[in-house]
Every structure is written in C-alpha cells, then in structure tokens.
mmCIF file of C-alpha atoms and ligand atoms in Angstrom:
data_model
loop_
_atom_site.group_PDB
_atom_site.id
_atom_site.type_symbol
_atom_site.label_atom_id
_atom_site.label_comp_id
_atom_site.label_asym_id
_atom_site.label_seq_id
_atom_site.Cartn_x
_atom_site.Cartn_y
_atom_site.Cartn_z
ATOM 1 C CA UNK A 18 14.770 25.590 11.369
ATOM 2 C CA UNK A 19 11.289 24.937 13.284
ATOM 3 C CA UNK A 20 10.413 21.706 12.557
ATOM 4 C CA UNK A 21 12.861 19.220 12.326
ATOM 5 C CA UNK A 22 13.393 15.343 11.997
ATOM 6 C CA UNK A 23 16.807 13.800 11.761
ATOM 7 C CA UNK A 24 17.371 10.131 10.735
ATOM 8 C CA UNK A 25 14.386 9.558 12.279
ATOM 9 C CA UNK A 26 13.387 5.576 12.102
ATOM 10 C CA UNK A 27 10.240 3.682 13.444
ATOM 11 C CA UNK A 28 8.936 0.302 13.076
ATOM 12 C CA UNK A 29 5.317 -1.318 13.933
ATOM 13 C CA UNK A 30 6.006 -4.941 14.484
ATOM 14 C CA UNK A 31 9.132 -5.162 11.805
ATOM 15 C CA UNK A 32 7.298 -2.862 9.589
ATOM 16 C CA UNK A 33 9.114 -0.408 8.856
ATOM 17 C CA UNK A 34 6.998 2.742 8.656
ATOM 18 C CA UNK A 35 9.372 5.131 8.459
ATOM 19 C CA UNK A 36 12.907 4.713 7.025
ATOM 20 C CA UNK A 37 15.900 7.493 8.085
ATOM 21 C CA UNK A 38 13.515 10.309 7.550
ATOM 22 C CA UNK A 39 15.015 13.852 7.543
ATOM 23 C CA UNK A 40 13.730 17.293 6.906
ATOM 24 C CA UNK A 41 13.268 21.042 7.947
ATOM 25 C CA UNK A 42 10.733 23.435 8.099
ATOM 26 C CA UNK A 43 11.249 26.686 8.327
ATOM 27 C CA UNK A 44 9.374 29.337 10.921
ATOM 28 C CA UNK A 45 6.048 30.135 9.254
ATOM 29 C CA UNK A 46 6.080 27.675 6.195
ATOM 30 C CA UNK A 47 3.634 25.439 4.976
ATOM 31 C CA UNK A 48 4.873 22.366 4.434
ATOM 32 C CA UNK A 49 3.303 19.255 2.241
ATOM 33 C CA UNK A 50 3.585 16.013 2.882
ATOM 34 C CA UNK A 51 2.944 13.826 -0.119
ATOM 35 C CA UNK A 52 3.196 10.358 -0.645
ATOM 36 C CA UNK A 53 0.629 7.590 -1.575
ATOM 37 C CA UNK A 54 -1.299 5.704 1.009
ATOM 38 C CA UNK A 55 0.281 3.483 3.705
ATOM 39 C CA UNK A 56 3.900 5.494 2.584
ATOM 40 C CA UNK A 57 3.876 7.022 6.547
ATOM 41 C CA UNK A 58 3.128 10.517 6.225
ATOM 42 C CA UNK A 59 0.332 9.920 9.742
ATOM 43 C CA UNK A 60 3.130 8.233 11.154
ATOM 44 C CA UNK A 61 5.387 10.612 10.577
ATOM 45 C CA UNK A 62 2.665 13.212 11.827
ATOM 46 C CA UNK A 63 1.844 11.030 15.137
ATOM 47 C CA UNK A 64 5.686 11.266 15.998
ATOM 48 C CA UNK A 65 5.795 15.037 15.332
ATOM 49 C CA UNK A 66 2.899 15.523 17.784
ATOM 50 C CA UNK A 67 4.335 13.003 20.631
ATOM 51 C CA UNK A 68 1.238 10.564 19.769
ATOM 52 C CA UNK A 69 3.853 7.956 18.859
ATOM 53 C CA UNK A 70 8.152 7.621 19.714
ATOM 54 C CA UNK A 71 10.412 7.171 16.815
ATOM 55 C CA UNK A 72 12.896 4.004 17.646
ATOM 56 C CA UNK A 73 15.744 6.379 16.479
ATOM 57 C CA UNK A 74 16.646 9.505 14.926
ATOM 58 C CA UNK A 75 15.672 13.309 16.887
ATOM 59 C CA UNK A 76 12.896 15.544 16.643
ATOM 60 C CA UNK A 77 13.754 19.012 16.745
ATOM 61 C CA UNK A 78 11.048 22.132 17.474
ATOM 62 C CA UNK A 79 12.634 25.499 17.698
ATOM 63 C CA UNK A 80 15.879 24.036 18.035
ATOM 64 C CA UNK A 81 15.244 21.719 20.883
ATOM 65 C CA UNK A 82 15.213 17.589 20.971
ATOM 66 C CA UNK A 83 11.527 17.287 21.894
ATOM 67 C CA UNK A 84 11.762 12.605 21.973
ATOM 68 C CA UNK A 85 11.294 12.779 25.395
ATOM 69 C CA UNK A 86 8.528 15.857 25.689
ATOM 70 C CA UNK A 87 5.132 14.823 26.274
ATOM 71 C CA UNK A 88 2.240 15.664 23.773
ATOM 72 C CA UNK A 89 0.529 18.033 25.594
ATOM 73 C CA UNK A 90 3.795 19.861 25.904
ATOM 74 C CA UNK A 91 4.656 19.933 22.619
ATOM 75 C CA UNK A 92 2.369 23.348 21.531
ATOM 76 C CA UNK A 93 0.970 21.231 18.473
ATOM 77 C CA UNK A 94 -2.534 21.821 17.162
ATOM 78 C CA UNK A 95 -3.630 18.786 15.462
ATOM 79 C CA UNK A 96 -6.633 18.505 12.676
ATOM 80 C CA UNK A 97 -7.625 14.670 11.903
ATOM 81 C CA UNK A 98 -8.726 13.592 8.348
ATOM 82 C CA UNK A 99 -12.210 12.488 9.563
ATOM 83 C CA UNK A 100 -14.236 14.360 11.737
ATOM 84 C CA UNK A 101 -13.147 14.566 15.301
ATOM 85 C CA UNK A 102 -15.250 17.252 16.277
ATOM 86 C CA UNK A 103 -16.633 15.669 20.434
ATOM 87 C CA UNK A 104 -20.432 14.930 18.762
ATOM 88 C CA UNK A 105 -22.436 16.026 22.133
ATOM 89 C CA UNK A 106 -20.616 19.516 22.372
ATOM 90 C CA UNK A 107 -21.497 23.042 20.851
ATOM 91 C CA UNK A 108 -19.446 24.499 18.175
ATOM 92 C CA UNK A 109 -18.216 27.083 20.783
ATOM 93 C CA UNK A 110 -17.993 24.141 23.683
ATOM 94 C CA UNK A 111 -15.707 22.442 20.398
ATOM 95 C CA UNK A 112 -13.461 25.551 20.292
ATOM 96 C CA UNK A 113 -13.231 26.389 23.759
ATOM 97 C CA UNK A 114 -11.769 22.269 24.710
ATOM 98 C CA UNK A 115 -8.491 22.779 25.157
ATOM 99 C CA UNK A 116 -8.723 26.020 26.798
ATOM 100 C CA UNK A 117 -10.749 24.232 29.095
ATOM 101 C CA UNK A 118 -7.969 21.717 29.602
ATOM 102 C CA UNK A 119 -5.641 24.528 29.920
ATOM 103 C CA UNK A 120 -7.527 25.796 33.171
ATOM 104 C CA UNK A 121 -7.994 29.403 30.996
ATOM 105 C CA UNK A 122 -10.404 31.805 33.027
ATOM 106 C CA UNK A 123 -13.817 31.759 31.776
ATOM 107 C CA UNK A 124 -13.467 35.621 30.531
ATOM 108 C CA UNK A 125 -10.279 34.344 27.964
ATOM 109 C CA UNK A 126 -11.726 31.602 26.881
ATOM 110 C CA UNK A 127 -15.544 33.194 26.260
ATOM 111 C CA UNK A 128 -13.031 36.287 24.285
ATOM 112 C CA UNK A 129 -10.913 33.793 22.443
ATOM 113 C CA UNK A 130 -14.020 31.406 21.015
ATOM 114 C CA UNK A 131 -15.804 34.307 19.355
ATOM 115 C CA UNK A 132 -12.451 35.644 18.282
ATOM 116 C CA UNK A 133 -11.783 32.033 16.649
ATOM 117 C CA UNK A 134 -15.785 32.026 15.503
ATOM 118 C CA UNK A 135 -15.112 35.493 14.115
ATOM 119 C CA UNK A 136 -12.167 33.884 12.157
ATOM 120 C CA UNK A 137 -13.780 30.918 10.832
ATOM 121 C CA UNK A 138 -16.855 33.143 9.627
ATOM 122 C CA UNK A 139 -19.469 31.096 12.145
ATOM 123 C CA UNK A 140 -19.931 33.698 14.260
ATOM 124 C CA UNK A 141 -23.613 32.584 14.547
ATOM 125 C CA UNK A 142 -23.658 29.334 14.510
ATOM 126 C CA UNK A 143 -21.776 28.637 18.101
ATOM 127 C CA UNK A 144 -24.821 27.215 19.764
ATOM 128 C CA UNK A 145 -25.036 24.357 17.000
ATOM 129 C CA UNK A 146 -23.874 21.244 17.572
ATOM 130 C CA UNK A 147 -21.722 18.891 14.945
ATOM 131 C CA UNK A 148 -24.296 17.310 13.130
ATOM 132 C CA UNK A 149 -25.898 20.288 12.620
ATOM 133 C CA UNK A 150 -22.908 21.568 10.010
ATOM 134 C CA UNK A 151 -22.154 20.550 6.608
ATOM 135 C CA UNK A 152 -18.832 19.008 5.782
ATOM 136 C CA UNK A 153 -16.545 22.069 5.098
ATOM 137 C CA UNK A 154 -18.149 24.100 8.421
ATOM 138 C CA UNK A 155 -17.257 20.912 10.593
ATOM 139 C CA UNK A 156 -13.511 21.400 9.185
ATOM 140 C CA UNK A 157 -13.413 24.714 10.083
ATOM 141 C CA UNK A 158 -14.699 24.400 13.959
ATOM 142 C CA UNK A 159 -12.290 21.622 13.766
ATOM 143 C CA UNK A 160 -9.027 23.877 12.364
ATOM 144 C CA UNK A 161 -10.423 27.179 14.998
ATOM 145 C CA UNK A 162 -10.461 24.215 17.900
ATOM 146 C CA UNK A 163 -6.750 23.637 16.541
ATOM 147 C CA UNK A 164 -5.604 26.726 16.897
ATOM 148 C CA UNK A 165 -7.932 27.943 20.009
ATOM 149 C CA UNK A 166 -4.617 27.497 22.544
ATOM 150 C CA UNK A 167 -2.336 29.171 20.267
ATOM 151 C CA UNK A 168 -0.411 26.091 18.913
ATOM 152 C CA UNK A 169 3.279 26.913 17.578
ATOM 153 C CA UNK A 170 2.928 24.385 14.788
ATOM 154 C CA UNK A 171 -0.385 23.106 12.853
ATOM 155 C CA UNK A 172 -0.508 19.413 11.698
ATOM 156 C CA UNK A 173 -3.611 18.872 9.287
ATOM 157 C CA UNK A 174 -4.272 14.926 8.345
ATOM 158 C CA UNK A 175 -5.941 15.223 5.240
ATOM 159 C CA UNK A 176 -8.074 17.700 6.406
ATOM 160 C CA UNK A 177 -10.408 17.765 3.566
ATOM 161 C CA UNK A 178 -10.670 13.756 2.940
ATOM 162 C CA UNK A 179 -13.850 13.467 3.563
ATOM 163 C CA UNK A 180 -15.487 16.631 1.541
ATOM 164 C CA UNK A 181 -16.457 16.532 -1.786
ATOM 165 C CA UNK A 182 -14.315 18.091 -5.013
ATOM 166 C CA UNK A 183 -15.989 21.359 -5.144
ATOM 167 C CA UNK A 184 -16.185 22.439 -1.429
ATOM 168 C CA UNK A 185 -12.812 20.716 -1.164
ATOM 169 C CA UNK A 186 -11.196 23.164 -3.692
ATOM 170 C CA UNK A 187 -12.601 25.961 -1.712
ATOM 171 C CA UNK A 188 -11.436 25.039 1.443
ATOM 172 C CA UNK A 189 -8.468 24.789 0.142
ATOM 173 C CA UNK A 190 -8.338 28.409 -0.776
ATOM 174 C CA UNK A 191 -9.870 29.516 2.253
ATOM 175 C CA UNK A 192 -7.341 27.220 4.527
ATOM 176 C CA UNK A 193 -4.143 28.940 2.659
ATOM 177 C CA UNK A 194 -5.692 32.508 3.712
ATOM 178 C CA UNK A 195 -6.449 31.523 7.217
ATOM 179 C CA UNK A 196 -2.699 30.216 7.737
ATOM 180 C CA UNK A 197 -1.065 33.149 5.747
ATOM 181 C CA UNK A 198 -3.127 35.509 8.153
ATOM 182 C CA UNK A 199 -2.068 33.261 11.351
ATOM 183 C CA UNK A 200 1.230 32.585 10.195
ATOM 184 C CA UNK A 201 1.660 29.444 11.784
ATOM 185 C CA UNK A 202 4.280 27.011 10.671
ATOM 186 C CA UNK A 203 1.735 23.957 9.611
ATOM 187 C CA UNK A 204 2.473 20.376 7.874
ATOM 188 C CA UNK A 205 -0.074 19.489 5.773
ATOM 189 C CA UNK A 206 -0.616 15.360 4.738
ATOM 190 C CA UNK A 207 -2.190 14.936 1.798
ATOM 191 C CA UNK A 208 -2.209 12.486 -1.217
ATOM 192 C CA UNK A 209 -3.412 14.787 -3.636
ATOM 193 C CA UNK A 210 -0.568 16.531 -5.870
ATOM 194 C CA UNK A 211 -2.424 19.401 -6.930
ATOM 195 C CA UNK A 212 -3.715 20.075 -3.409
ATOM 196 C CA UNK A 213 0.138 20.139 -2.189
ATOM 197 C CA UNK A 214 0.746 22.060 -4.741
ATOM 198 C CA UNK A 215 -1.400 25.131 -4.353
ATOM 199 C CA UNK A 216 -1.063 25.177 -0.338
ATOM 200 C CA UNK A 217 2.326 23.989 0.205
ATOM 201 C CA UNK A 218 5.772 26.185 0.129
ATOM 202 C CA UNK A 219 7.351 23.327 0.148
ATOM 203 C CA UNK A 220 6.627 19.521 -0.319
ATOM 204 C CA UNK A 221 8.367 16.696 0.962
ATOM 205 C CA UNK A 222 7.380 14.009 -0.688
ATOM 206 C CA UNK A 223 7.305 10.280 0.524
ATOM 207 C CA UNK A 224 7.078 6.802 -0.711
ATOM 208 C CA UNK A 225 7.334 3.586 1.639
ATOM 209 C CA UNK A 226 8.731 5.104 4.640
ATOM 210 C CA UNK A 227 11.524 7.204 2.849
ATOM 211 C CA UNK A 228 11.897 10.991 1.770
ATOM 212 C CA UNK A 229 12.145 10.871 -1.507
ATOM 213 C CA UNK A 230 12.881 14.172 -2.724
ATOM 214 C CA UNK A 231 12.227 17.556 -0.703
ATOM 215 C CA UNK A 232 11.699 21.213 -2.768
ATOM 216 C CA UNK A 233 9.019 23.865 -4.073
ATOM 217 C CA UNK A 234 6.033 22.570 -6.349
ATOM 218 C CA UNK A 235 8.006 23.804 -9.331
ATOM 219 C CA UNK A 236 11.604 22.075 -8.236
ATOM 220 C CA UNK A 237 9.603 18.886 -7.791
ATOM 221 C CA UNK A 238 7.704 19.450 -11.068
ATOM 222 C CA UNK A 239 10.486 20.567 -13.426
ATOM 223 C CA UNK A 240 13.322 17.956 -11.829
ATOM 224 C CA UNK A 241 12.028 15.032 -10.100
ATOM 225 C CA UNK A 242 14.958 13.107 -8.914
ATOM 226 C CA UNK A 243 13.665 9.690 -8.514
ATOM 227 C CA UNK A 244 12.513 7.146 -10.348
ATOM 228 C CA UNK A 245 9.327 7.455 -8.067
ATOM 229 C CA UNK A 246 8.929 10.816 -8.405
ATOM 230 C CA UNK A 247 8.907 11.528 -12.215
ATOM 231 C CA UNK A 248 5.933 8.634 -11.998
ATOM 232 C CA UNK A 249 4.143 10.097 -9.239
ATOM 233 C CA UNK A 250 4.210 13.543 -10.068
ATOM 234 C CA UNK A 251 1.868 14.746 -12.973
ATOM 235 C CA UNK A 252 3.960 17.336 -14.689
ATOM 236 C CA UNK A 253 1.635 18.179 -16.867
ATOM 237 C CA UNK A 254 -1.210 18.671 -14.151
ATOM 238 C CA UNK A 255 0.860 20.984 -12.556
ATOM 239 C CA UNK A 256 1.247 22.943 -15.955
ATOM 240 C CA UNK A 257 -2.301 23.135 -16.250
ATOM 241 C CA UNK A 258 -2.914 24.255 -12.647
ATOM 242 C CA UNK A 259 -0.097 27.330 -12.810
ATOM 243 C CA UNK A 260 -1.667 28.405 -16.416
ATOM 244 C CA UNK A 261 -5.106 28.736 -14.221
ATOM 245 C CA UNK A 262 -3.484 30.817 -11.379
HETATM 246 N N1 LIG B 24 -0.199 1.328 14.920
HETATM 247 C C1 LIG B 24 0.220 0.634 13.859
HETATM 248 N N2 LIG B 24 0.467 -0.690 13.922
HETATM 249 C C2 LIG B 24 0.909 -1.385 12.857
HETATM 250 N N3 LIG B 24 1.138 -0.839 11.641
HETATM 251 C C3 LIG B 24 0.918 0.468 11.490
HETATM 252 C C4 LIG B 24 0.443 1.273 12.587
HETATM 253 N N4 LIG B 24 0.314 2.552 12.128
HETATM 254 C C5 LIG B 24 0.682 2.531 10.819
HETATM 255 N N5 LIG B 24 1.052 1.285 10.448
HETATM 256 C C6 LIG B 24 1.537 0.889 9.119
HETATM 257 O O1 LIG B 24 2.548 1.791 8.712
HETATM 258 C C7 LIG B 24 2.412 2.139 7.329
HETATM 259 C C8 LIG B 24 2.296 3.644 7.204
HETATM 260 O O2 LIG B 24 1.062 4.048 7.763
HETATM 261 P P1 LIG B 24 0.581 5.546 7.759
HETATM 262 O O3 LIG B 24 -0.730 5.593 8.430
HETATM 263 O O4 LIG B 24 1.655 6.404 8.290
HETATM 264 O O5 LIG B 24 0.402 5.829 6.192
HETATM 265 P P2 LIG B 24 -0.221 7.069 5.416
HETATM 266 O O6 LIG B 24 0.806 7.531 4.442
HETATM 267 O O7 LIG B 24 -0.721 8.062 6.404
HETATM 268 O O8 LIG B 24 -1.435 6.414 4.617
HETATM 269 P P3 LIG B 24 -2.884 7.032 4.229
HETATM 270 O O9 LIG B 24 -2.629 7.987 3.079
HETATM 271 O O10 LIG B 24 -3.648 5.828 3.781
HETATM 272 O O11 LIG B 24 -3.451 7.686 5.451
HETATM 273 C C9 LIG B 24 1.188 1.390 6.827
HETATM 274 O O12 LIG B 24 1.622 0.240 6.158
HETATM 275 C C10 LIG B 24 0.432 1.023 8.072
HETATM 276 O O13 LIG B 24 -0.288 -0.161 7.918
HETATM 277 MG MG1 LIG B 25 -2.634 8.749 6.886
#
C-alpha cells in the first residue's frame, strides 16, 4: 500500500476531528474522500501532508512511518480548495515555486514549466498573472504548480469549490485525464457524491471524524453499510450518472 493511515486519532481542543481513522491506497489510485462538511476530510489531508500531527495512530507512505518527517520531506503536492495561486507572480513564476525552493538550475526549471504549461494547455499564457485567468485556468496553474517537483502523492482540497457547475463538470473530466496520464497516486476531498464518483477508484467515505465505509462507487452504491451511508449516498443519482457514461 502507498498511502496509509492506521488508527490514526487527532483532537483540536477536545474536538475530536478525527476518530481511529484507517485506510490504504494503493500505488497509482485515485482515492475520494467523501464526507459532509466539518466530518475531517482537510484534517485528515493536513496530517497526510505533515501540515498538522495526529495525537495517535501511524502514517505510512511507501511503507514507511512518515509522524515524525517534515512536510517538505514528505514528496506531497498539495492543491487548496480556494485559490492559492501567490497573486503578484506569473503563471510560469506560479509553476516554477517550488523548483525554486528546491535550488533546481535555471535550465530544469525553464524545461520543466513549459513542459507543465504544455500539459495544462496554457502554453501561452505564462506571462499572465492570476487575476488575469478565469476560474478553471487558475486551477490548472494551481494542479501544474502541484506537480512541478514531481510529488509522489497529489492531495486536491476541493479543487473545484469555487467554479461554477458547468466548468466544474469539465474540469472534472479533464483532471481524471491529467492524473491517468501522470499516474500519480492522488486523494481527492470532496463533498460532492457524483464528483467522487466519476474521479475516484475508490472512496472512503467519512462522517464526524470516522471512516464509515471504504469501497468502489458501485460497492458503496449497491451496499452501503451504515446507517449513514444508505442516507448520504444517492443511489439513484448514481444510477442516473452510470446510464449517462
Ligand atoms: N485548527 C483547528 N482548530 C480547531 N478546530 C478545528 C481546526 N481544524 C479543524 N477543526 C474542526 O475539526 C472539524 C473537522 O474539520 P475539517 O476542516 O477537517 O472538515 P472538512 O470535512 O474538511 O469540512 P469542509 O467540507 O467544510 O471543508 C470541524 O468541526 C472543524 O471545526
Ligand atoms: Mg475541508
């Protein structure tokens, strides 16, 4: 397994935010995280990427108890739900941070920001600055910055909070495509069923701190094992969205 949590606990203040939480990802899966708001899938996130310690329980990449690693050693690419694109920076400027960070030569890092522009289609538009995008382009400098130091895992907040419905559903699309082609193992928050649905391999789904039931779209569709998750999930939603595909 890649990504793994076991019995992992953490509290803010007495609240407990997350509650024994255990799961595995395999190498190269996209995983969903779904769960209402304020259920802890950011927390959950935050302790993946070393942004916050779990009180107990392990966190396991490739194998290895990574508690005591620190962030930037982690190999995580991160993409926040709102925009956290650095405002007085060029797209390419965007792209090129943590390779910047990394002390890359200015030859790799000039090579790997058009091969990242060339990825996200924006290939012209490097010289523009954030405000200067719409939405769905500001998401996509954001995922390409992401990935720009070759990240082992992606973790994507709800990536695609802020967008509206229709340029939401195609990012959607395109972000599937993008990670099938990378074929990075990525955990994907969202509180949207059908968007877990049509990215996700697998979803783990969560309610007030706890894992509630862990399996494929159609496991969690057809047998929902909780109370919780027969009233969450939407079978018939689901239904309608295969019959489309
Ligand atoms: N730094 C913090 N201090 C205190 N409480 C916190 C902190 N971070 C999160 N919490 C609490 O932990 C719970 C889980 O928060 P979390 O952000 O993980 O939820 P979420 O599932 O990501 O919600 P949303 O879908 O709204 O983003 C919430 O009740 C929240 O108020
Ligand atoms: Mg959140």
């Amino acid at each position: 397994m890649y990504v793994e949590m076991r019995h992992v606990n953490k509290t803010f203040d007495g609240f407990h935010a997350s509650r024994d939480v255990s799961f595995a990802i395999k190498k190269g899966h996209m995983a969903a995280l779904l769960g209402p708001s304020g259920s802890g899938k950011t927390t959950i996130l935050r302790m993946i990427a070393g942004l916050d310690q779990p009180d107990s329980g392990d966190i396991l990449i490739d194998e290895v108890r990574v508690n005591d690693l620190r962030a930037s050693k982690r190999g995580i690419g991160f993409v926040f739900q709102n925009y956290a694109l650095f405002r007085y920076m060029t797209v390419a400027d965007n792209i090129a941070f943590g390779l910047e960070v990394q002390k890359k030569s200015k030859a790799e890092i000039k090579a790997r920001v058009e091969e990242l522009l060339e990825l996200i289609s924006m290939k012209e538009l490097g010289k523009r600055y954030p405000h200067q995008l719409s939405g769905g382009q500001r998401q996509r400098v954001a995922f390409a910055r992401a990935l720009a130091p070759r990240p082992q895992i992606l973790l994507l907040d709800e990536p695609f909070a802020a967008i509206d419905a229709k340029v939401r559903q195609e990012l959607r699309t395109w972000l599937k495509e993008m990670i099938g082609r990378v074929g990075i193992t990525s955990i994907f928050v969202t509180h949207d069923q059908e968007e877990a649905m049509e990215i996700a391999d697998r979803i783990i789904l969560i309610n007030q701190g706890k894992v509630e039931q862990i399996g494929t779209p159609a496991e969690i569709c057809s047998c929902p094992e909780t109370e919780f998750a027969a009233d969450f999930i939407d079978a018939r939603r689901f239904e309608a969205l295969m019959s489309m595909k």
